[in-house]
PDB file of C-alpha atoms in Angstrom:
ATOM      1  CA  MET F   4     -75.818 139.884 -50.291  1.00  0.00           C
ATOM      2  CA  ARG F   5     -77.745 142.221 -52.879  1.00  0.00           C
ATOM      3  CA  ARG F   6     -80.808 139.907 -52.349  1.00  0.00           C
ATOM      4  CA  SER F   7     -80.338 139.895 -48.402  1.00  0.00           C
ATOM      5  CA  PRO F   8     -83.543 140.948 -46.552  1.00  0.00           C
ATOM      6  CA  VAL F   9     -81.682 142.858 -44.158  1.00  0.00           C
ATOM      7  CA  LEU F  10     -80.133 145.025 -46.751  1.00  0.00           C
ATOM      8  CA  GLU F  11     -83.486 145.480 -48.277  1.00  0.00           C
ATOM      9  CA  THR F  12     -85.167 146.246 -44.907  1.00  0.00           C
ATOM     10  CA  LEU F  13     -81.959 149.169 -44.234  1.00  0.00           C
ATOM     11  CA  ALA F  14     -83.013 150.413 -47.440  1.00  0.00           C
ATOM     12  CA  VAL F  15     -86.494 151.042 -47.062  1.00  0.00           C
ATOM     13  CA  MET F  16     -85.491 152.539 -43.870  1.00  0.00           C
ATOM     14  CA  LEU F  17     -83.241 155.021 -45.195  1.00  0.00           C
ATOM     15  CA  ALA F  18     -85.517 155.639 -48.315  1.00  0.00           C
ATOM     16  CA  VAL F  19     -88.593 156.249 -45.804  1.00  0.00           C
ATOM     17  CA  PHE F  20     -86.482 158.462 -43.424  1.00  0.00           C
ATOM     18  CA  VAL F  21     -85.585 160.803 -46.948  1.00  0.00           C
ATOM     19  CA  LEU F  22     -89.286 160.771 -47.466  1.00  0.00           C
ATOM     20  CA  GLN F  23     -89.677 162.002 -43.807  1.00  0.00           C
ATOM     21  CA  VAL F  24     -87.334 164.859 -44.523  1.00  0.00           C
ATOM     22  CA  ALA F  25     -88.914 165.808 -47.538  1.00  0.00           C
ATOM     23  CA  LEU F  26     -92.333 165.696 -45.865  1.00  0.00           C
ATOM     24  CA  GLY F  27     -90.705 167.767 -43.325  1.00  0.00           C
ATOM     25  CA  VAL F  28     -90.041 170.457 -45.955  1.00  0.00           C
ATOM     26  CA  LEU F  29     -93.843 170.926 -46.620  1.00  0.00           C
ATOM     27  CA  GLY F  30     -94.523 170.894 -42.645  1.00  0.00           C
ATOM     28  CA  GLN F  31     -95.820 167.232 -42.840  1.00  0.00           C
ATOM     29  CA  ALA F  32     -92.954 165.574 -40.878  1.00  0.00           C
ATOM     30  CA  GLY F  33     -95.253 163.523 -38.872  1.00  0.00           C
ATOM     31  CA  ALA F  34     -97.229 162.147 -41.487  1.00  0.00           C
ATOM     32  CA  LEU F  35     -95.633 158.478 -41.393  1.00  0.00           C
ATOM     33  CA  ALA F  36     -95.737 158.324 -37.746  1.00  0.00           C
ATOM     34  CA  ALA F  37     -98.472 156.380 -35.940  1.00  0.00           C
ATOM     35  CA  SER F  38    -101.220 157.857 -33.283  1.00  0.00           C
ATOM     36  CA  ALA F  39    -104.518 156.590 -31.882  1.00  0.00           C
ATOM     37  CA  VAL F  40    -106.209 158.690 -34.549  1.00  0.00           C
ATOM     38  CA  THR F  41    -103.900 157.870 -37.866  1.00  0.00           C
ATOM     39  CA  VAL F  42    -104.056 154.393 -37.340  1.00  0.00           C
ATOM     40  CA  VAL F  43    -108.285 154.761 -37.812  1.00  0.00           C
ATOM     41  CA  ALA F  44    -108.012 157.527 -40.444  1.00  0.00           C
ATOM     42  CA  GLU F  45    -104.946 156.512 -42.177  1.00  0.00           C
ATOM     43  CA  PRO F  46    -104.330 152.927 -41.400  1.00  0.00           C
ATOM     44  CA  TRP F  47    -101.315 152.593 -43.412  1.00  0.00           C
ATOM     45  CA  THR F  48     -99.394 154.713 -41.273  1.00  0.00           C
ATOM     46  CA  LEU F  49     -99.527 151.549 -38.743  1.00  0.00           C
ATOM     47  CA  ALA F  50     -96.907 150.263 -41.356  1.00  0.00           C
ATOM     48  CA  THR F  51     -95.021 153.084 -42.313  1.00  0.00           C
ATOM     49  CA  SER F  52     -94.187 154.016 -38.703  1.00  0.00           C
ATOM     50  CA  VAL F  53     -92.160 150.921 -38.380  1.00  0.00           C
ATOM     51  CA  TYR F  54     -89.468 152.134 -40.815  1.00  0.00           C
ATOM     52  CA  ALA F  55     -89.751 155.770 -39.955  1.00  0.00           C
ATOM     53  CA  HIS F  56     -87.698 157.606 -37.419  1.00  0.00           C
ATOM     54  CA  ALA F  57     -87.544 160.428 -35.170  1.00  0.00           C
ATOM     55  CA  GLY F  58     -84.202 161.523 -36.533  1.00  0.00           C
ATOM     56  CA  PRO F  59     -80.833 160.643 -37.755  1.00  0.00           C
ATOM     57  CA  GLY F  60     -79.489 159.259 -34.255  1.00  0.00           C
ATOM     58  CA  HIS F  61     -82.695 157.196 -33.743  1.00  0.00           C
ATOM     59  CA  LEU F  62     -82.431 155.932 -37.539  1.00  0.00           C
ATOM     60  CA  VAL F  63     -78.841 155.079 -37.042  1.00  0.00           C
ATOM     61  CA  ALA F  64     -79.071 153.146 -33.731  1.00  0.00           C
ATOM     62  CA  ASN F  65     -81.808 151.019 -35.015  1.00  0.00           C
ATOM     63  CA  ALA F  66     -79.920 150.256 -38.258  1.00  0.00           C
ATOM     64  CA  VAL F  67     -76.868 148.913 -36.562  1.00  0.00           C
ATOM     65  CA  ALA F  68     -79.026 146.902 -34.255  1.00  0.00           C
ATOM     66  CA  LEU F  69     -80.538 145.192 -37.111  1.00  0.00           C
ATOM     67  CA  ALA F  70     -77.403 144.962 -38.904  1.00  0.00           C
ATOM     68  CA  VAL F  71     -76.098 142.910 -36.053  1.00  0.00           C
ATOM     69  CA  VAL F  72     -79.097 140.856 -35.250  1.00  0.00           C
ATOM     70  CA  GLY F  73     -80.952 140.705 -38.493  1.00  0.00           C
ATOM     71  CA  PRO F  74     -78.236 138.385 -40.533  1.00  0.00           C
ATOM     72  CA  LEU F  75     -78.437 135.610 -37.611  1.00  0.00           C
ATOM     73  CA  VAL F  76     -82.088 135.045 -38.377  1.00  0.00           C
ATOM     74  CA  ALA F  77     -82.168 135.585 -42.010  1.00  0.00           C
ATOM     75  CA  ARG F  78     -79.696 132.895 -42.673  1.00  0.00           C
ATOM     76  CA  ARG F  79     -82.154 130.630 -41.120  1.00  0.00           C
ATOM     77  CA  THR F  80     -85.376 131.716 -42.904  1.00  0.00           C
ATOM     78  CA  THR F  81     -86.325 132.943 -46.515  1.00  0.00           C
ATOM     79  CA  ARG F  82     -86.424 136.577 -47.598  1.00  0.00           C
ATOM     80  CA  ALA F  83     -90.645 136.547 -47.472  1.00  0.00           C
ATOM     81  CA  ARG F  84     -90.837 135.416 -43.883  1.00  0.00           C
ATOM     82  CA  PHE F  85     -88.322 137.626 -42.574  1.00  0.00           C
ATOM     83  CA  HIS F  86     -89.939 140.491 -44.384  1.00  0.00           C
ATOM     84  CA  ALA F  87     -93.551 139.527 -43.004  1.00  0.00           C
ATOM     85  CA  PHE F  88     -92.021 138.924 -39.223  1.00  0.00           C
ATOM     86  CA  PHE F  89     -90.303 142.186 -39.500  1.00  0.00           C
ATOM     87  CA  LEU F  90     -93.586 144.161 -40.332  1.00  0.00           C
ATOM     88  CA  ALA F  91     -95.937 142.121 -38.380  1.00  0.00           C
ATOM     89  CA  THR F  92     -94.056 142.179 -35.239  1.00  0.00           C
ATOM     90  CA  GLY F  93     -93.325 145.715 -35.779  1.00  0.00           C
ATOM     91  CA  MET F  94     -96.875 146.929 -36.205  1.00  0.00           C
ATOM     92  CA  ALA F  95     -98.049 144.603 -33.254  1.00  0.00           C
ATOM     93  CA  ALA F  96     -95.464 146.664 -31.188  1.00  0.00           C
ATOM     94  CA  VAL F  97     -96.850 150.082 -32.315  1.00  0.00           C
ATOM     95  CA  LEU F  98    -100.251 148.808 -31.388  1.00  0.00           C
ATOM     96  CA  ALA F  99     -99.237 147.560 -28.157  1.00  0.00           C
ATOM     97  CA  GLU F 100     -97.532 151.139 -27.438  1.00  0.00           C
ATOM     98  CA  LEU F 101    -100.637 152.936 -28.771  1.00  0.00           C
ATOM     99  CA  ALA F 102    -103.012 150.899 -26.581  1.00  0.00           C
ATOM    100  CA  VAL F 103    -100.991 150.943 -23.376  1.00  0.00           C
ATOM    101  CA  GLY F 104     -99.943 154.700 -23.797  1.00  0.00           C
ATOM    102  CA  GLY F 105    -103.894 155.581 -24.072  1.00  0.00           C
ATOM    103  CA  VAL F 106    -104.627 153.867 -20.926  1.00  0.00           C
ATOM    104  CA  TRP F 107    -101.575 155.428 -19.038  1.00  0.00           C
ATOM    105  CA  GLY F 108    -102.394 158.924 -20.521  1.00  0.00           C
ATOM    106  CA  GLN F 109    -102.308 160.816 -23.259  1.00  0.00           C
ATOM    107  CA  PRO F 110    -102.016 158.428 -26.498  1.00  0.00           C
ATOM    108  CA  PRO F 111     -98.473 158.704 -28.100  1.00  0.00           C
ATOM    109  CA  VAL F 112     -97.005 159.122 -31.227  1.00  0.00           C
ATOM    110  CA  VAL F 113     -94.923 155.948 -32.249  1.00  0.00           C
ATOM    111  CA  LEU F 114     -92.272 155.544 -35.009  1.00  0.00           C
ATOM    112  CA  GLY F 115     -89.241 153.263 -35.470  1.00  0.00           C
ATOM    113  CA  ALA F 116     -88.294 149.798 -36.063  1.00  0.00           C
ATOM    114  CA  SER F 117     -87.156 149.124 -32.666  1.00  0.00           C
ATOM    115  CA  GLY F 118     -90.059 146.928 -31.655  1.00  0.00           C
ATOM    116  CA  ALA F 119     -89.512 144.654 -34.787  1.00  0.00           C
ATOM    117  CA  VAL F 120     -85.681 144.511 -33.894  1.00  0.00           C
ATOM    118  CA  PHE F 121     -86.744 143.300 -30.415  1.00  0.00           C
ATOM    119  CA  ALA F 122     -88.364 140.671 -32.181  1.00  0.00           C
ATOM    120  CA  LEU F 123     -85.545 139.463 -33.939  1.00  0.00           C
ATOM    121  CA  VAL F 124     -83.481 139.526 -30.620  1.00  0.00           C
ATOM    122  CA  GLY F 125     -86.188 137.531 -28.881  1.00  0.00           C
ATOM    123  CA  TYR F 126     -86.552 135.218 -31.635  1.00  0.00           C
ATOM    124  CA  LEU F 127     -82.577 134.415 -31.487  1.00  0.00           C
ATOM    125  CA  LEU F 128     -82.709 133.921 -27.698  1.00  0.00           C
ATOM    126  CA  THR F 129     -85.206 130.985 -27.884  1.00  0.00           C
ATOM    127  CA  GLY F 130     -84.985 129.940 -31.620  1.00  0.00           C
ATOM    128  CA  ASN F 131     -81.471 128.470 -31.341  1.00  0.00           C
ATOM    129  CA  ARG F 132     -80.848 124.757 -30.390  1.00  0.00           C
ATOM    130  CA  LEU F 133     -79.097 125.298 -26.945  1.00  0.00           C
ATOM    131  CA  ALA F 134     -81.963 127.480 -25.923  1.00  0.00           C
ATOM    132  CA  GLY F 135     -84.680 124.720 -26.988  1.00  0.00           C
ATOM    133  CA  ALA F 136     -82.479 122.087 -25.263  1.00  0.00           C
ATOM    134  CA  VAL F 137     -82.171 123.691 -22.035  1.00  0.00           C
ATOM    135  CA  LEU F 138     -86.126 124.732 -21.930  1.00  0.00           C
ATOM    136  CA  ASP F 139     -86.746 121.225 -22.657  1.00  0.00           C
ATOM    137  CA  TRP F 140     -84.420 120.009 -19.844  1.00  0.00           C
ATOM    138  CA  VAL F 141     -85.587 122.226 -17.228  1.00  0.00           C
ATOM    139  CA  ASP F 142     -88.482 120.711 -15.354  1.00  0.00           C
ATOM    140  CA  LEU F 143     -90.596 123.745 -14.497  1.00  0.00           C
ATOM    141  CA  SER F 144     -94.264 124.234 -14.448  1.00  0.00           C
ATOM    142  CA  PRO F 145     -95.814 126.482 -16.962  1.00  0.00           C
ATOM    143  CA  ARG F 146     -96.509 129.033 -14.423  1.00  0.00           C
ATOM    144  CA  ALA F 147     -92.623 129.261 -13.525  1.00  0.00           C
ATOM    145  CA  LYS F 148     -91.720 129.407 -17.305  1.00  0.00           C
ATOM    146  CA  LEU F 149     -94.146 132.268 -17.700  1.00  0.00           C
ATOM    147  CA  LEU F 150     -92.714 133.967 -14.922  1.00  0.00           C
ATOM    148  CA  GLY F 151     -89.308 133.715 -16.122  1.00  0.00           C
ATOM    149  CA  LEU F 152     -90.438 134.882 -19.604  1.00  0.00           C
ATOM    150  CA  ALA F 153     -92.045 137.982 -17.869  1.00  0.00           C
ATOM    151  CA  VAL F 154     -88.761 138.628 -15.972  1.00  0.00           C
ATOM    152  CA  LEU F 155     -86.561 138.299 -19.138  1.00  0.00           C
ATOM    153  CA  VAL F 156     -88.724 140.609 -20.858  1.00  0.00           C
ATOM    154  CA  VAL F 157     -89.018 143.419 -18.195  1.00  0.00           C
ATOM    155  CA  GLY F 158     -85.380 142.883 -17.353  1.00  0.00           C
ATOM    156  CA  LEU F 159     -84.370 143.171 -21.198  1.00  0.00           C
ATOM    157  CA  THR F 160     -86.416 146.221 -21.813  1.00  0.00           C
ATOM    158  CA  LEU F 161     -85.381 148.095 -18.935  1.00  0.00           C
ATOM    159  CA  VAL F 162     -81.668 147.439 -19.603  1.00  0.00           C
ATOM    160  CA  THR F 163     -81.554 148.506 -23.031  1.00  0.00           C
ATOM    161  CA  GLY F 164     -84.492 151.287 -23.104  1.00  0.00           C
ATOM    162  CA  SER F 165     -84.344 155.118 -22.190  1.00  0.00           C
ATOM    163  CA  SER F 166     -86.620 157.818 -20.968  1.00  0.00           C
ATOM    164  CA  ARG F 167     -87.624 158.186 -24.668  1.00  0.00           C
ATOM    165  CA  ALA F 168     -87.759 154.889 -25.817  1.00  0.00           C
ATOM    166  CA  ALA F 169     -91.080 153.550 -26.567  1.00  0.00           C
ATOM    167  CA  LEU F 170     -90.718 150.686 -23.730  1.00  0.00           C
ATOM    168  CA  VAL F 171     -94.018 148.889 -24.271  1.00  0.00           C
ATOM    169  CA  ALA F 172     -93.240 148.489 -27.841  1.00  0.00           C
ATOM    170  CA  HIS F 173     -89.949 147.113 -26.944  1.00  0.00           C
ATOM    171  CA  ALA F 174     -91.410 144.581 -24.525  1.00  0.00           C
ATOM    172  CA  ALA F 175     -94.270 143.508 -26.919  1.00  0.00           C
ATOM    173  CA  GLY F 176     -91.638 142.841 -29.538  1.00  0.00           C
ATOM    174  CA  LEU F 177     -89.174 140.983 -27.608  1.00  0.00           C
ATOM    175  CA  THR F 178     -92.232 138.708 -26.215  1.00  0.00           C
ATOM    176  CA  LEU F 179     -93.472 137.949 -29.820  1.00  0.00           C
ATOM    177  CA  GLY F 180     -89.994 137.108 -30.698  1.00  0.00           C
ATOM    178  CA  LEU F 181     -89.391 134.612 -27.823  1.00  0.00           C
ATOM    179  CA  VAL F 182     -92.803 133.072 -28.588  1.00  0.00           C
ATOM    180  CA  ALA F 183     -91.913 132.947 -32.363  1.00  0.00           C
ATOM    181  CA  GLY F 184     -88.246 131.603 -31.811  1.00  0.00           C
ATOM    182  CA  ARG F 185     -89.542 128.775 -29.123  1.00  0.00           C
ATOM    183  CA  LEU F 186     -92.136 127.664 -31.819  1.00  0.00           C
ATOM    184  CA  GLY F 187     -89.615 128.120 -34.672  1.00  0.00           C
ATOM    185  CA  VAL F 188     -92.035 129.673 -37.097  1.00  0.00           C
ATOM    186  CA  LEU F 189     -89.123 131.403 -39.239  1.00  0.00           C
ATOM    187  CA  ASP F 190     -86.863 128.493 -39.334  1.00  0.00           C
ATOM    188  CA  SER F 191     -87.138 126.805 -42.893  1.00  0.00           C
ATOM    189  CA  ARG F 192     -84.880 124.036 -42.317  1.00  0.00           C
ATOM    190  CA  ARG F 193     -87.356 122.850 -39.504  1.00  0.00           C
ATOM    191  CA  GLY F 194     -90.288 122.812 -42.008  1.00  0.00           C
ATOM    192  CA  ALA F 195     -87.977 120.851 -44.737  1.00  0.00           C
ATOM    193  CA  ASP F 196     -86.787 118.115 -42.172  1.00  0.00           C
ATOM    194  CA  ARG F 197     -90.581 117.752 -40.945  1.00  0.00           C
ATOM    195  CA  GLY F 198     -91.407 117.400 -44.597  1.00  0.00           C
ATOM    196  CA  SER F 199     -88.503 114.846 -45.235  1.00  0.00           C
ATOM    197  CA  GLN F 200     -89.596 112.956 -41.914  1.00  0.00           C
ATOM    198  CA  GLN F 201     -93.248 112.597 -43.538  1.00  0.00           C
ATOM    199  CA  VAL F 202     -92.018 111.452 -46.609  1.00  0.00           C
ATOM    200  CA  ARG F 203     -89.724 108.922 -44.510  1.00  0.00           C
ATOM    201  CA  ASP F 204     -92.720 107.631 -42.543  1.00  0.00           C
ATOM    202  CA  LEU F 205     -94.934 107.094 -45.889  1.00  0.00           C
ATOM    203  CA  GLN F 206     -92.133 105.185 -47.069  1.00  0.00           C
ATOM    204  CA  ARG F 207     -92.081 102.674 -44.221  1.00  0.00           C
ATOM    205  CA  ASP F 208     -95.962 102.400 -44.489  1.00  0.00           C
TER     206      ASP F 208
END
C-alpha cells in the first residue's frame, strides 16, 4: 500500500492543496491553475492544475472518486504507467476545457483531477474482459459504435456533472479512458501475455 500509485497521487493532491493555501495567503491563490494565458506563459500550470483544487470540498470529492476507482486500475498496471496516464489524460482534459471554453465564451480557469478520474472510469468500462467480449460479439458498424460511444460519454458526463463542473474536461477524460481501455494501453498483463506468445511462436519455428 505504501507504494500504491493511488496513495501517491492522493498525497500529491493534498500537498498541492496545502501549497495553494500558502500561496493564497500571499495573494497568489490561482498561481497553480491553468488558463489560456498561463499555459503559454507558464506551461507548468498545465500539470499543476491537474492536482490543484478549488477548495476542500472539490478536493475531497475527487479524492474519494480516485480512492474508489484508482485501485481497480492500478492493480492491472505499473506505477509509472498509472502516473503517466493520470497526468497525461488530466492535462489533455484541461486543454480540451480551455479550447472549447475559449470558443464558446470567456476562456475559463481550470483546475482539478476530475478529468483524469473520468479517464480511469472510462478505462474500467472498456478495459475489462466482459466489456471486450461484448464489444467483440456485438455486430455493429464503426459508425454505430462511434455513436454509442458518444451517447455514453454525453450521458455519463451530464449525470455526474454540475453547473460549476468542467463538463468538457470530464467528457474528454472519459473519452480518452474509453479508448485507452479498449486498446488495453495500461494492462501490463496483456503485454506480458503477448511477449510469452511471441516466445512460444519462436520456439515452434
